[in-house]
């Protein structure tokens, strides 16, 4: 694919919310976008909101270094480079649970996704 005059973005958390809105806007304005998220089906739904655009859906849990590496490898393989990272993936943990009752594993999942995931993507 000739991407010399096309800008390339990776959007994490592209399956819903702000990530989806940003990805769709980038696609509609001519960017090629690697859509990253935990659920492949929601990534496909995001891509369908910008018909005729160029995207790549990559199932990715940003808290896993190997999955982040695979995301960026697939993006570079398909598009040749990355011009923009929209580091948006995040989670809140279980709702309605007071912090004093929150299991450590649930908290660790929030930190691994929101903090470590952003670090891993920026490092890639």
PDB file of C-alpha atoms in Angstrom:
ATOM      1  CA  UNK A   1       0.000   0.000   0.000  1.00  0.00           C
ATOM      2  CA  UNK A   2       1.390   3.418  -0.973  1.00  0.00           C
ATOM      3  CA  UNK A   3       1.093   5.570   2.149  1.00  0.00           C
ATOM      4  CA  UNK A   4       3.498   8.341   1.171  1.00  0.00           C
ATOM      5  CA  UNK A   5       0.788  11.020   1.260  1.00  0.00           C
ATOM      6  CA  UNK A   6      -1.458   9.392   3.856  1.00  0.00           C
ATOM      7  CA  UNK A   7      -1.181   9.906   7.596  1.00  0.00           C
ATOM      8  CA  UNK A   8      -1.204   6.786   9.772  1.00  0.00           C
ATOM      9  CA  UNK A   9      -2.727   6.574  13.263  1.00  0.00           C
ATOM     10  CA  UNK A  10      -3.051   3.955  15.971  1.00  0.00           C
ATOM     11  CA  UNK A  11      -6.089   4.458  18.206  1.00  0.00           C
ATOM     12  CA  UNK A  12      -6.354   2.296  21.318  1.00  0.00           C
ATOM     13  CA  UNK A  13      -9.762   1.817  22.864  1.00  0.00           C
ATOM     14  CA  UNK A  14     -11.226   2.314  19.383  1.00  0.00           C
ATOM     15  CA  UNK A  15     -14.221   0.068  19.975  1.00  0.00           C
ATOM     16  CA  UNK A  16     -16.335   2.580  21.893  1.00  0.00           C
ATOM     17  CA  UNK A  17     -16.637   6.047  23.381  1.00  0.00           C
ATOM     18  CA  UNK A  18     -13.965   8.666  22.785  1.00  0.00           C
ATOM     19  CA  UNK A  19     -11.660   6.202  21.031  1.00  0.00           C
ATOM     20  CA  UNK A  20     -14.376   5.299  18.546  1.00  0.00           C
ATOM     21  CA  UNK A  21     -15.266   8.952  17.921  1.00  0.00           C
ATOM     22  CA  UNK A  22     -11.625   9.914  17.324  1.00  0.00           C
ATOM     23  CA  UNK A  23     -10.991   6.905  15.075  1.00  0.00           C
ATOM     24  CA  UNK A  24     -14.068   7.612  12.959  1.00  0.00           C
ATOM     25  CA  UNK A  25     -13.142  11.284  12.582  1.00  0.00           C
ATOM     26  CA  UNK A  26      -9.590  10.378  11.557  1.00  0.00           C
ATOM     27  CA  UNK A  27     -10.913   7.846   9.040  1.00  0.00           C
ATOM     28  CA  UNK A  28     -13.414  10.324   7.613  1.00  0.00           C
ATOM     29  CA  UNK A  29     -10.668  12.916   7.143  1.00  0.00           C
ATOM     30  CA  UNK A  30      -8.418  10.580   5.178  1.00  0.00           C
ATOM     31  CA  UNK A  31      -6.179   8.994   7.778  1.00  0.00           C
ATOM     32  CA  UNK A  32      -5.446   5.263   7.687  1.00  0.00           C
ATOM     33  CA  UNK A  33      -6.114   3.958  11.181  1.00  0.00           C
ATOM     34  CA  UNK A  34      -5.126   0.869  13.147  1.00  0.00           C
ATOM     35  CA  UNK A  35      -8.085   0.266  15.450  1.00  0.00           C
ATOM     36  CA  UNK A  36      -7.032  -1.423  18.693  1.00  0.00           C
ATOM     37  CA  UNK A  37      -9.271  -2.826  21.393  1.00  0.00           C
ATOM     38  CA  UNK A  38     -10.198  -5.955  23.287  1.00  0.00           C
ATOM     39  CA  UNK A  39     -13.268  -6.845  21.233  1.00  0.00           C
ATOM     40  CA  UNK A  40     -12.817  -7.450  17.494  1.00  0.00           C
ATOM     41  CA  UNK A  41     -16.525  -7.053  16.779  1.00  0.00           C
ATOM     42  CA  UNK A  42     -16.678  -3.517  18.198  1.00  0.00           C
ATOM     43  CA  UNK A  43     -13.585  -2.593  16.166  1.00  0.00           C
ATOM     44  CA  UNK A  44     -15.360  -3.788  13.014  1.00  0.00           C
ATOM     45  CA  UNK A  45     -18.378  -1.706  13.988  1.00  0.00           C
ATOM     46  CA  UNK A  46     -16.110   1.339  14.342  1.00  0.00           C
ATOM     47  CA  UNK A  47     -14.635   0.753  10.878  1.00  0.00           C
ATOM     48  CA  UNK A  48     -18.133   0.415   9.402  1.00  0.00           C
ATOM     49  CA  UNK A  49     -18.977   3.942  10.599  1.00  0.00           C
ATOM     50  CA  UNK A  50     -16.508   5.322   8.026  1.00  0.00           C
ATOM     51  CA  UNK A  51     -17.282   3.440   4.796  1.00  0.00           C
ATOM     52  CA  UNK A  52     -14.635   3.652   2.104  1.00  0.00           C
ATOM     53  CA  UNK A  53     -11.871   4.389   4.589  1.00  0.00           C
ATOM     54  CA  UNK A  54      -8.718   2.369   5.227  1.00  0.00           C
ATOM     55  CA  UNK A  55      -8.424   0.710   8.603  1.00  0.00           C
ATOM     56  CA  UNK A  56      -6.905  -2.292  10.290  1.00  0.00           C
ATOM     57  CA  UNK A  57      -8.654  -3.882  13.274  1.00  0.00           C
ATOM     58  CA  UNK A  58      -6.233  -5.490  15.738  1.00  0.00           C
ATOM     59  CA  UNK A  59      -7.547  -7.204  18.861  1.00  0.00           C
ATOM     60  CA  UNK A  60      -5.263  -5.844  21.576  1.00  0.00           C
ATOM     61  CA  UNK A  61      -5.166  -5.850  25.347  1.00  0.00           C
ATOM     62  CA  UNK A  62      -2.745  -2.982  26.002  1.00  0.00           C
ATOM     63  CA  UNK A  63      -1.800  -4.425  29.386  1.00  0.00           C
ATOM     64  CA  UNK A  64       0.019  -7.272  27.598  1.00  0.00           C
ATOM     65  CA  UNK A  65       3.413  -6.285  26.118  1.00  0.00           C
ATOM     66  CA  UNK A  66       3.304  -9.007  23.458  1.00  0.00           C
ATOM     67  CA  UNK A  67      -0.101  -7.836  22.199  1.00  0.00           C
ATOM     68  CA  UNK A  68       1.090  -4.214  22.039  1.00  0.00           C
ATOM     69  CA  UNK A  69       4.170  -5.307  20.084  1.00  0.00           C
ATOM     70  CA  UNK A  70       1.942  -7.277  17.703  1.00  0.00           C
ATOM     71  CA  UNK A  71      -0.328  -4.237  17.218  1.00  0.00           C
ATOM     72  CA  UNK A  72       2.523  -1.979  16.179  1.00  0.00           C
ATOM     73  CA  UNK A  73       4.161  -4.690  14.056  1.00  0.00           C
ATOM     74  CA  UNK A  74       0.877  -5.248  12.189  1.00  0.00           C
ATOM     75  CA  UNK A  75       0.434  -1.497  11.725  1.00  0.00           C
ATOM     76  CA  UNK A  76       3.930  -0.983  10.331  1.00  0.00           C
ATOM     77  CA  UNK A  77       3.577  -4.092   8.170  1.00  0.00           C
ATOM     78  CA  UNK A  78       0.329  -2.791   6.667  1.00  0.00           C
ATOM     79  CA  UNK A  79       0.978   0.961   6.514  1.00  0.00           C
ATOM     80  CA  UNK A  80       4.761   1.338   6.779  1.00  0.00           C
ATOM     81  CA  UNK A  81       4.899   3.624   9.809  1.00  0.00           C
ATOM     82  CA  UNK A  82       2.934   5.335  12.599  1.00  0.00           C
ATOM     83  CA  UNK A  83       2.434   9.121  12.558  1.00  0.00           C
ATOM     84  CA  UNK A  84       0.049   9.421  15.512  1.00  0.00           C
ATOM     85  CA  UNK A  85      -0.728   7.401  18.628  1.00  0.00           C
ATOM     86  CA  UNK A  86      -4.037   8.198  20.314  1.00  0.00           C
ATOM     87  CA  UNK A  87      -3.461   6.419  23.626  1.00  0.00           C
ATOM     88  CA  UNK A  88      -7.058   6.041  24.784  1.00  0.00           C
ATOM     89  CA  UNK A  89      -7.562   2.513  26.150  1.00  0.00           C
ATOM     90  CA  UNK A  90      -8.750   2.505  29.729  1.00  0.00           C
ATOM     91  CA  UNK A  91     -10.903   0.808  32.295  1.00  0.00           C
ATOM     92  CA  UNK A  92     -12.601   1.734  35.560  1.00  0.00           C
ATOM     93  CA  UNK A  93     -12.669  -1.591  37.350  1.00  0.00           C
ATOM     94  CA  UNK A  94     -15.811  -2.913  39.002  1.00  0.00           C
ATOM     95  CA  UNK A  95     -18.408  -0.193  39.487  1.00  0.00           C
ATOM     96  CA  UNK A  96     -20.022   0.503  42.815  1.00  0.00           C
ATOM     97  CA  UNK A  97     -17.300  -1.158  44.877  1.00  0.00           C
ATOM     98  CA  UNK A  98     -15.913   1.048  47.654  1.00  0.00           C
ATOM     99  CA  UNK A  99     -12.139   1.355  47.458  1.00  0.00           C
ATOM    100  CA  UNK A 100     -11.701  -0.369  50.814  1.00  0.00           C
ATOM    101  CA  UNK A 101     -13.475  -3.434  49.362  1.00  0.00           C
ATOM    102  CA  UNK A 102     -11.791  -3.403  45.963  1.00  0.00           C
ATOM    103  CA  UNK A 103      -9.722  -6.559  45.465  1.00  0.00           C
ATOM    104  CA  UNK A 104      -6.074  -5.914  44.678  1.00  0.00           C
ATOM    105  CA  UNK A 105      -6.326  -7.885  41.410  1.00  0.00           C
ATOM    106  CA  UNK A 106      -9.106  -5.569  40.214  1.00  0.00           C
ATOM    107  CA  UNK A 107      -6.999  -2.507  41.062  1.00  0.00           C
ATOM    108  CA  UNK A 108      -3.973  -4.051  39.366  1.00  0.00           C
ATOM    109  CA  UNK A 109      -6.049  -4.542  36.193  1.00  0.00           C
ATOM    110  CA  UNK A 110      -6.921  -0.816  36.188  1.00  0.00           C
ATOM    111  CA  UNK A 111      -3.260   0.186  36.618  1.00  0.00           C
ATOM    112  CA  UNK A 112      -2.042  -2.316  34.025  1.00  0.00           C
ATOM    113  CA  UNK A 113      -4.518  -1.014  31.459  1.00  0.00           C
ATOM    114  CA  UNK A 114      -4.608   2.715  32.165  1.00  0.00           C
ATOM    115  CA  UNK A 115      -0.990   3.351  33.132  1.00  0.00           C
ATOM    116  CA  UNK A 116       1.165   0.481  31.939  1.00  0.00           C
ATOM    117  CA  UNK A 117      -0.808   0.155  28.703  1.00  0.00           C
ATOM    118  CA  UNK A 118      -0.172   3.794  27.833  1.00  0.00           C
ATOM    119  CA  UNK A 119       3.525   3.316  28.619  1.00  0.00           C
ATOM    120  CA  UNK A 120       3.795   0.162  26.493  1.00  0.00           C
ATOM    121  CA  UNK A 121       2.109   1.834  23.512  1.00  0.00           C
ATOM    122  CA  UNK A 122       4.258   4.954  23.766  1.00  0.00           C
ATOM    123  CA  UNK A 123       7.367   2.807  24.031  1.00  0.00           C
ATOM    124  CA  UNK A 124       6.450   0.705  20.985  1.00  0.00           C
TER     125      UNK A 124
END
